[in-house]
Amino acid sequence: MVEKWLAERFCRRLIRFTCRSIHEPYSDKLEDKGLFIVDVYSLYQWVSNADNNDLQVTVHAIGDRANNTILNTFERVIEENGNRDRRFRIEHAQHLANNDIYRFSKLNVIASMQSYHAIDDGRWAIELIGEERIKSTYAFKSLLDANTTLVFSSDWPIAPASPIYGVYAAVTRQTTDGKNPDGWVPEQKINVAEALMTYTKNAAYSSFDENIKGTLESGKLADFVILSEDLFSIEPNKIKDVHVLQTYIGGNKVFGELCCY
């Protein structure tokens, strides 16, 4: 089963593009609306050609205009190429327009986000995009409420690679400067179970690997860690202090000697 998964995985490649753009200018720089790396039509051609060749497409998009453009492109390609299980993905999916949030689920577009950025960017983002736009800048809960497949990653080395920090960020949204003890844009907090799901089951689904990993089930890869604390029972602000005692890959221990019982 594992060998079959590896063969299929190597046959599926991802095409990645990048764009950063907003509809209205930055609050602190009224002449600047960001940029697209390529023109919109070329982006459409690339996505369409990749999709026609059965390649999974991921686009890095930051800004409401960037995300809207990518969603429009994905929607056009889906209409033209027909429905199938393609799992388009938007990396970052930051600064969304409220009207676009529900479209992720409608189009089965995966929102692959970096929760740690919320507690980092939350120190200064309001100065760049204003009070109204920050309400949906890291819209974790809104996306989940819209039945979107939400996936978390680290964006390392820009942010810490540890998923534990990512869970802490998503659950507390306490900025690193200590100025938001109740959370930055607290209405977008999610719970521990939801945050863990983004790193496990949803992450496996995003790469077509849900039959081999993402959950602990018979026949799947037994990749898991044993932590120093139960994330479900401790105070949320203590999650960042939890550390890994043991790491198992394929059921074999590759790190740690301490007994956790």
mmCIF file of C-alpha atoms in Angstrom:
data_model
loop_
_atom_site.group_PDB
_atom_site.id
_atom_site.type_symbol
_atom_site.label_atom_id
_atom_site.label_comp_id
_atom_site.label_asym_id
_atom_site.label_seq_id
_atom_site.Cartn_x
_atom_site.Cartn_y
_atom_site.Cartn_z
ATOM 1 C CA MET A 1 0.000 0.000 0.000
ATOM 2 C CA VAL A 2 2.805 2.411 0.887
ATOM 3 C CA GLU A 3 4.696 1.560 -2.306
ATOM 4 C CA LYS A 4 1.593 2.291 -4.402
ATOM 5 C CA TRP A 5 1.158 5.632 -2.648
ATOM 6 C CA LEU A 6 4.784 6.587 -3.341
ATOM 7 C CA ALA A 7 4.436 5.749 -7.030
ATOM 8 C CA GLU A 8 1.253 7.823 -7.347
ATOM 9 C CA ARG A 9 2.738 10.692 -5.367
ATOM 10 C CA PHE A 10 5.789 11.037 -7.604
ATOM 11 C CA CYS A 11 3.522 11.134 -10.674
ATOM 12 C CA ARG A 12 1.582 14.111 -9.302
ATOM 13 C CA ARG A 13 3.428 17.423 -9.357
ATOM 14 C CA LEU A 14 2.323 20.828 -8.146
ATOM 15 C CA ILE A 15 2.478 23.977 -10.246
ATOM 16 C CA ARG A 16 2.934 27.074 -8.075
ATOM 17 C CA PHE A 17 2.410 30.757 -8.868
ATOM 18 C CA THR A 18 2.551 33.881 -6.724
ATOM 19 C CA CYS A 19 0.597 37.152 -6.522
ATOM 20 C CA ARG A 20 0.109 39.881 -3.939
ATOM 21 C CA SER A 21 -2.521 42.508 -4.620
ATOM 22 C CA ILE A 22 -5.365 44.384 -2.907
ATOM 23 C CA HIS A 23 -8.407 46.217 -4.279
ATOM 24 C CA GLU A 24 -7.839 49.420 -2.334
ATOM 25 C CA PRO A 25 -4.435 50.980 -1.598
ATOM 26 C CA TYR A 26 -2.500 50.256 1.564
ATOM 27 C CA SER A 27 -3.557 52.536 4.378
ATOM 28 C CA ASP A 28 -0.010 53.812 4.846
ATOM 29 C CA LYS A 29 0.886 54.012 1.143
ATOM 30 C CA LEU A 30 -1.985 55.326 -0.939
ATOM 31 C CA GLU A 31 -0.262 54.824 -4.296
ATOM 32 C CA ASP A 32 0.447 51.121 -3.696
ATOM 33 C CA LYS A 33 -1.966 48.230 -4.348
ATOM 34 C CA GLY A 34 0.590 45.455 -4.517
ATOM 35 C CA LEU A 35 1.451 43.497 -7.654
ATOM 36 C CA PHE A 36 0.935 40.415 -9.777
ATOM 37 C CA ILE A 37 4.014 38.452 -10.831
ATOM 38 C CA VAL A 38 2.294 37.687 -14.158
ATOM 39 C CA ASP A 39 -0.661 39.203 -15.986
ATOM 40 C CA VAL A 40 -4.060 37.706 -15.261
ATOM 41 C CA TYR A 41 -4.518 36.110 -18.687
ATOM 42 C CA SER A 42 -1.159 34.372 -18.551
ATOM 43 C CA LEU A 43 -2.056 33.105 -15.098
ATOM 44 C CA TYR A 44 -5.293 31.685 -16.482
ATOM 45 C CA GLN A 45 -3.437 29.981 -19.342
ATOM 46 C CA TRP A 46 -0.908 28.415 -16.976
ATOM 47 C CA VAL A 47 -3.559 27.157 -14.580
ATOM 48 C CA SER A 48 -5.715 25.812 -17.407
ATOM 49 C CA ASN A 49 -2.820 24.054 -19.128
ATOM 50 C CA ALA A 50 -1.596 22.561 -15.866
ATOM 51 C CA ASP A 51 -5.102 21.377 -15.005
ATOM 52 C CA ASN A 52 -5.552 19.856 -18.472
ATOM 53 C CA ASN A 53 -2.403 17.846 -17.797
ATOM 54 C CA ASP A 54 -3.783 16.593 -14.469
ATOM 55 C CA LEU A 55 -1.382 18.651 -12.380
ATOM 56 C CA GLN A 56 -2.491 19.956 -9.016
ATOM 57 C CA VAL A 57 -2.237 23.750 -8.955
ATOM 58 C CA THR A 58 -1.261 25.862 -5.962
ATOM 59 C CA VAL A 59 -1.175 29.657 -6.078
ATOM 60 C CA HIS A 60 0.368 31.899 -3.440
ATOM 61 C CA ALA A 61 -2.066 34.777 -2.937
ATOM 62 C CA ILE A 62 -2.000 37.618 -0.408
ATOM 63 C CA GLY A 63 -4.562 40.408 -0.624
ATOM 64 C CA ASP A 64 -8.271 40.557 -1.399
ATOM 65 C CA ARG A 65 -7.716 41.321 -5.104
ATOM 66 C CA ALA A 66 -5.137 38.560 -5.470
ATOM 67 C CA ASN A 67 -7.374 35.954 -3.846
ATOM 68 C CA ASN A 68 -10.429 37.117 -5.791
ATOM 69 C CA THR A 69 -8.508 36.873 -9.053
ATOM 70 C CA ILE A 70 -7.288 33.367 -8.267
ATOM 71 C CA LEU A 71 -10.759 32.196 -7.247
ATOM 72 C CA ASN A 72 -12.147 33.642 -10.497
ATOM 73 C CA THR A 73 -9.417 31.862 -12.448
ATOM 74 C CA PHE A 74 -10.053 28.567 -10.703
ATOM 75 C CA GLU A 75 -13.799 28.914 -11.284
ATOM 76 C CA ARG A 76 -13.270 29.557 -15.015
ATOM 77 C CA VAL A 77 -10.955 26.570 -15.375
ATOM 78 C CA ILE A 78 -13.409 24.312 -13.547
ATOM 79 C CA GLU A 79 -16.242 25.425 -15.833
ATOM 80 C CA GLU A 80 -14.149 24.924 -18.969
ATOM 81 C CA ASN A 81 -12.357 21.703 -18.043
ATOM 82 C CA GLY A 82 -15.220 20.017 -16.216
ATOM 83 C CA ASN A 83 -15.758 18.848 -12.672
ATOM 84 C CA ARG A 84 -13.282 16.432 -11.116
ATOM 85 C CA ASP A 85 -11.353 15.996 -7.898
ATOM 86 C CA ARG A 86 -8.560 18.525 -8.600
ATOM 87 C CA ARG A 87 -8.137 20.162 -5.146
ATOM 88 C CA PHE A 88 -6.928 23.568 -6.218
ATOM 89 C CA ARG A 89 -5.136 25.290 -3.353
ATOM 90 C CA ILE A 90 -4.412 28.884 -2.377
ATOM 91 C CA GLU A 91 -1.326 29.316 -0.249
ATOM 92 C CA HIS A 92 -1.551 32.040 2.436
ATOM 93 C CA ALA A 93 -5.154 33.073 1.560
ATOM 94 C CA GLN A 94 -4.635 36.274 3.561
ATOM 95 C CA HIS A 95 -6.689 39.474 3.565
ATOM 96 C CA LEU A 96 -9.847 38.027 2.036
ATOM 97 C CA ALA A 97 -12.916 39.919 0.920
ATOM 98 C CA ASN A 98 -15.943 38.720 2.877
ATOM 99 C CA ASN A 99 -17.788 37.859 -0.337
ATOM 100 C CA ASP A 100 -15.022 35.469 -1.337
ATOM 101 C CA ILE A 101 -14.835 33.430 1.855
ATOM 102 C CA TYR A 102 -17.721 31.120 0.949
ATOM 103 C CA ARG A 103 -16.291 30.539 -2.539
ATOM 104 C CA PHE A 104 -13.432 28.428 -1.184
ATOM 105 C CA SER A 105 -15.898 25.747 -0.136
ATOM 106 C CA LYS A 106 -18.119 26.212 -3.185
ATOM 107 C CA LEU A 107 -15.193 25.592 -5.541
ATOM 108 C CA ASN A 108 -13.480 23.029 -3.259
ATOM 109 C CA VAL A 109 -10.438 25.281 -3.076
ATOM 110 C CA ILE A 110 -8.180 24.500 -0.133
ATOM 111 C CA ALA A 111 -7.097 27.436 2.037
ATOM 112 C CA SER A 112 -3.516 26.685 3.087
ATOM 113 C CA MET A 113 -2.648 29.225 5.748
ATOM 114 C CA GLN A 114 0.088 29.960 8.282
ATOM 115 C CA SER A 115 -1.494 30.627 11.647
ATOM 116 C CA TYR A 116 1.717 31.900 13.253
ATOM 117 C CA HIS A 117 1.699 34.860 10.869
ATOM 118 C CA ALA A 118 -1.459 36.115 12.599
ATOM 119 C CA ILE A 119 0.305 36.634 15.923
ATOM 120 C CA ASP A 120 3.314 38.139 14.164
ATOM 121 C CA ASP A 121 1.563 40.378 11.622
ATOM 122 C CA GLY A 122 -1.011 41.341 14.249
ATOM 123 C CA ARG A 123 1.563 43.695 15.769
ATOM 124 C CA TRP A 124 1.480 46.064 12.791
ATOM 125 C CA ALA A 125 -1.063 44.978 10.139
ATOM 126 C CA ILE A 126 -3.687 47.517 11.146
ATOM 127 C CA GLU A 127 -1.336 50.312 10.111
ATOM 128 C CA LEU A 128 -1.044 48.849 6.615
ATOM 129 C CA ILE A 129 -4.603 47.800 5.817
ATOM 130 C CA GLY A 130 -6.820 49.485 8.409
ATOM 131 C CA GLU A 131 -9.369 48.321 10.961
ATOM 132 C CA GLU A 132 -11.971 47.001 8.538
ATOM 133 C CA ARG A 133 -9.743 44.789 6.407
ATOM 134 C CA ILE A 134 -8.029 43.093 9.346
ATOM 135 C CA LYS A 135 -11.357 41.459 10.277
ATOM 136 C CA SER A 136 -10.858 38.901 7.513
ATOM 137 C CA THR A 137 -7.092 38.963 7.182
ATOM 138 C CA TYR A 138 -6.560 35.583 8.873
ATOM 139 C CA ALA A 139 -10.127 34.327 8.691
ATOM 140 C CA PHE A 140 -9.634 30.881 10.202
ATOM 141 C CA LYS A 141 -13.056 30.564 11.828
ATOM 142 C CA SER A 142 -14.956 32.202 8.973
ATOM 143 C CA LEU A 143 -13.433 29.773 6.502
ATOM 144 C CA LEU A 144 -14.222 26.770 8.708
ATOM 145 C CA ASP A 145 -17.750 28.026 9.264
ATOM 146 C CA ALA A 146 -18.097 28.155 5.471
ATOM 147 C CA ASN A 147 -17.047 24.462 5.316
ATOM 148 C CA THR A 148 -13.708 25.219 3.699
ATOM 149 C CA THR A 149 -10.881 22.696 3.913
ATOM 150 C CA LEU A 150 -8.418 24.670 6.026
ATOM 151 C CA VAL A 151 -4.788 23.575 6.160
ATOM 152 C CA PHE A 152 -2.004 25.032 8.296
ATOM 153 C CA SER A 153 1.695 25.109 7.519
ATOM 154 C CA SER A 154 4.633 27.099 8.866
ATOM 155 C CA ASP A 155 6.080 29.085 5.938
ATOM 156 C CA TRP A 156 9.456 28.261 7.485
ATOM 157 C CA PRO A 157 12.002 29.923 7.647
ATOM 158 C CA ILE A 158 9.774 33.016 7.682
ATOM 159 C CA ALA A 159 8.039 31.627 10.774
ATOM 160 C CA PRO A 160 8.869 28.858 13.271
ATOM 161 C CA ALA A 161 8.462 25.377 11.804
ATOM 162 C CA SER A 162 6.799 23.930 14.925
ATOM 163 C CA PRO A 163 3.123 22.937 14.532
ATOM 164 C CA ILE A 164 2.771 23.469 18.281
ATOM 165 C CA TYR A 165 3.362 27.196 17.809
ATOM 166 C CA GLY A 166 0.865 27.107 14.956
ATOM 167 C CA VAL A 167 -1.809 25.543 17.137
ATOM 168 C CA TYR A 168 -1.077 28.072 19.891
ATOM 169 C CA ALA A 169 -1.404 30.942 17.408
ATOM 170 C CA ALA A 170 -4.695 29.712 15.988
ATOM 171 C CA VAL A 171 -6.266 29.059 19.371
ATOM 172 C CA THR A 172 -5.125 32.202 21.228
ATOM 173 C CA ARG A 173 -4.232 34.745 18.513
ATOM 174 C CA GLN A 174 -2.101 36.452 21.174
ATOM 175 C CA THR A 175 0.410 38.616 19.316
ATOM 176 C CA THR A 176 4.093 38.179 20.051
ATOM 177 C CA ASP A 177 4.353 41.681 21.518
ATOM 178 C CA GLY A 178 1.939 40.789 24.329
ATOM 179 C CA LYS A 179 -0.476 43.596 23.417
ATOM 180 C CA ASN A 180 -3.445 41.367 22.566
ATOM 181 C CA PRO A 181 -3.964 39.067 25.591
ATOM 182 C CA ASP A 182 -7.518 38.276 24.488
ATOM 183 C CA GLY A 183 -6.443 37.658 20.923
ATOM 184 C CA TRP A 184 -5.960 39.780 17.823
ATOM 185 C CA VAL A 185 -9.283 39.752 15.927
ATOM 186 C CA PRO A 186 -10.482 37.236 18.550
ATOM 187 C CA GLU A 187 -13.637 36.288 16.633
ATOM 188 C CA GLN A 188 -11.382 34.354 14.255
ATOM 189 C CA LYS A 189 -10.007 32.035 16.965
ATOM 190 C CA ILE A 190 -10.549 28.299 16.479
ATOM 191 C CA ASN A 191 -10.354 25.474 19.013
ATOM 192 C CA VAL A 192 -7.616 22.916 19.587
ATOM 193 C CA ALA A 193 -9.407 20.097 17.767
ATOM 194 C CA GLU A 194 -9.910 22.274 14.701
ATOM 195 C CA ALA A 195 -6.304 23.455 14.728
ATOM 196 C CA LEU A 196 -4.956 19.903 15.007
ATOM 197 C CA MET A 197 -7.211 18.810 12.151
ATOM 198 C CA THR A 198 -5.603 21.369 9.851
ATOM 199 C CA TYR A 199 -2.169 19.844 10.448
ATOM 200 C CA THR A 200 -3.241 16.212 10.128
ATOM 201 C CA LYS A 201 -6.360 15.026 8.312
ATOM 202 C CA ASN A 202 -6.818 18.179 6.234
ATOM 203 C CA ALA A 203 -3.138 18.403 5.346
ATOM 204 C CA ALA A 204 -3.161 14.839 4.034
ATOM 205 C CA TYR A 205 -6.288 15.554 2.009
ATOM 206 C CA SER A 206 -4.684 18.639 0.461
ATOM 207 C CA SER A 207 -1.972 16.506 -1.155
ATOM 208 C CA PHE A 208 -4.222 13.548 -2.086
ATOM 209 C CA ASP A 209 -2.640 11.500 0.702
ATOM 210 C CA GLU A 210 -5.671 10.887 2.924
ATOM 211 C CA ASN A 211 -5.603 7.139 2.232
ATOM 212 C CA ILE A 212 -2.118 6.744 3.626
ATOM 213 C CA LYS A 213 -1.735 9.338 6.374
ATOM 214 C CA GLY A 214 -3.439 12.154 8.278
ATOM 215 C CA THR A 215 -5.240 9.918 10.769
ATOM 216 C CA LEU A 216 -4.159 6.949 12.890
ATOM 217 C CA GLU A 217 -5.873 3.986 11.257
ATOM 218 C CA SER A 218 -4.970 0.446 10.305
ATOM 219 C CA GLY A 219 -3.074 0.363 7.009
ATOM 220 C CA LYS A 220 -1.849 3.953 7.205
ATOM 221 C CA LEU A 221 1.585 5.301 8.015
ATOM 222 C CA ALA A 222 1.978 5.420 11.801
ATOM 223 C CA ASP A 223 3.527 8.891 11.980
ATOM 224 C CA PHE A 224 2.847 10.551 15.341
ATOM 225 C CA VAL A 225 4.369 12.345 18.304
ATOM 226 C CA ILE A 226 3.960 12.075 22.054
ATOM 227 C CA LEU A 227 3.783 15.465 23.752
ATOM 228 C CA SER A 228 4.684 16.615 27.236
ATOM 229 C CA GLU A 229 1.129 17.853 27.881
ATOM 230 C CA ASP A 230 -2.406 17.127 26.715
ATOM 231 C CA LEU A 231 -3.279 20.048 24.430
ATOM 232 C CA PHE A 232 -6.976 19.553 25.186
ATOM 233 C CA SER A 233 -6.647 19.919 28.951
ATOM 234 C CA ILE A 234 -4.138 22.729 29.495
ATOM 235 C CA GLU A 235 -4.779 26.461 29.320
ATOM 236 C CA PRO A 236 -4.496 27.706 25.714
ATOM 237 C CA ASN A 237 -1.752 30.200 26.555
ATOM 238 C CA LYS A 238 0.426 27.305 27.784
ATOM 239 C CA ILE A 239 0.335 25.427 24.482
ATOM 240 C CA LYS A 240 3.424 27.230 23.223
ATOM 241 C CA ASP A 241 5.456 25.665 26.077
ATOM 242 C CA VAL A 242 4.562 22.079 25.186
ATOM 243 C CA HIS A 243 7.421 20.024 23.760
ATOM 244 C CA VAL A 244 7.815 16.728 21.932
ATOM 245 C CA LEU A 245 8.885 13.722 24.032
ATOM 246 C CA GLN A 246 8.920 11.109 21.303
ATOM 247 C CA THR A 247 8.536 11.007 17.516
ATOM 248 C CA TYR A 248 7.467 7.943 15.527
ATOM 249 C CA ILE A 249 7.672 7.555 11.743
ATOM 250 C CA GLY A 250 6.110 4.514 10.194
ATOM 251 C CA GLY A 251 5.604 3.135 13.680
ATOM 252 C CA ASN A 252 9.302 3.336 14.494
ATOM 253 C CA LYS A 253 10.616 5.662 17.163
ATOM 254 C CA VAL A 254 13.110 8.112 15.664
ATOM 255 C CA PHE A 255 13.384 10.581 18.546
ATOM 256 C CA GLY A 256 13.196 10.524 22.329
ATOM 257 C CA GLU A 257 13.947 8.091 25.098
ATOM 258 C CA LEU A 258 11.759 9.428 27.887
ATOM 259 C CA CYS A 259 8.786 7.404 28.973
ATOM 260 C CA CYS A 260 5.643 9.474 28.905
ATOM 261 C CA TYR A 261 3.570 7.301 31.265
#
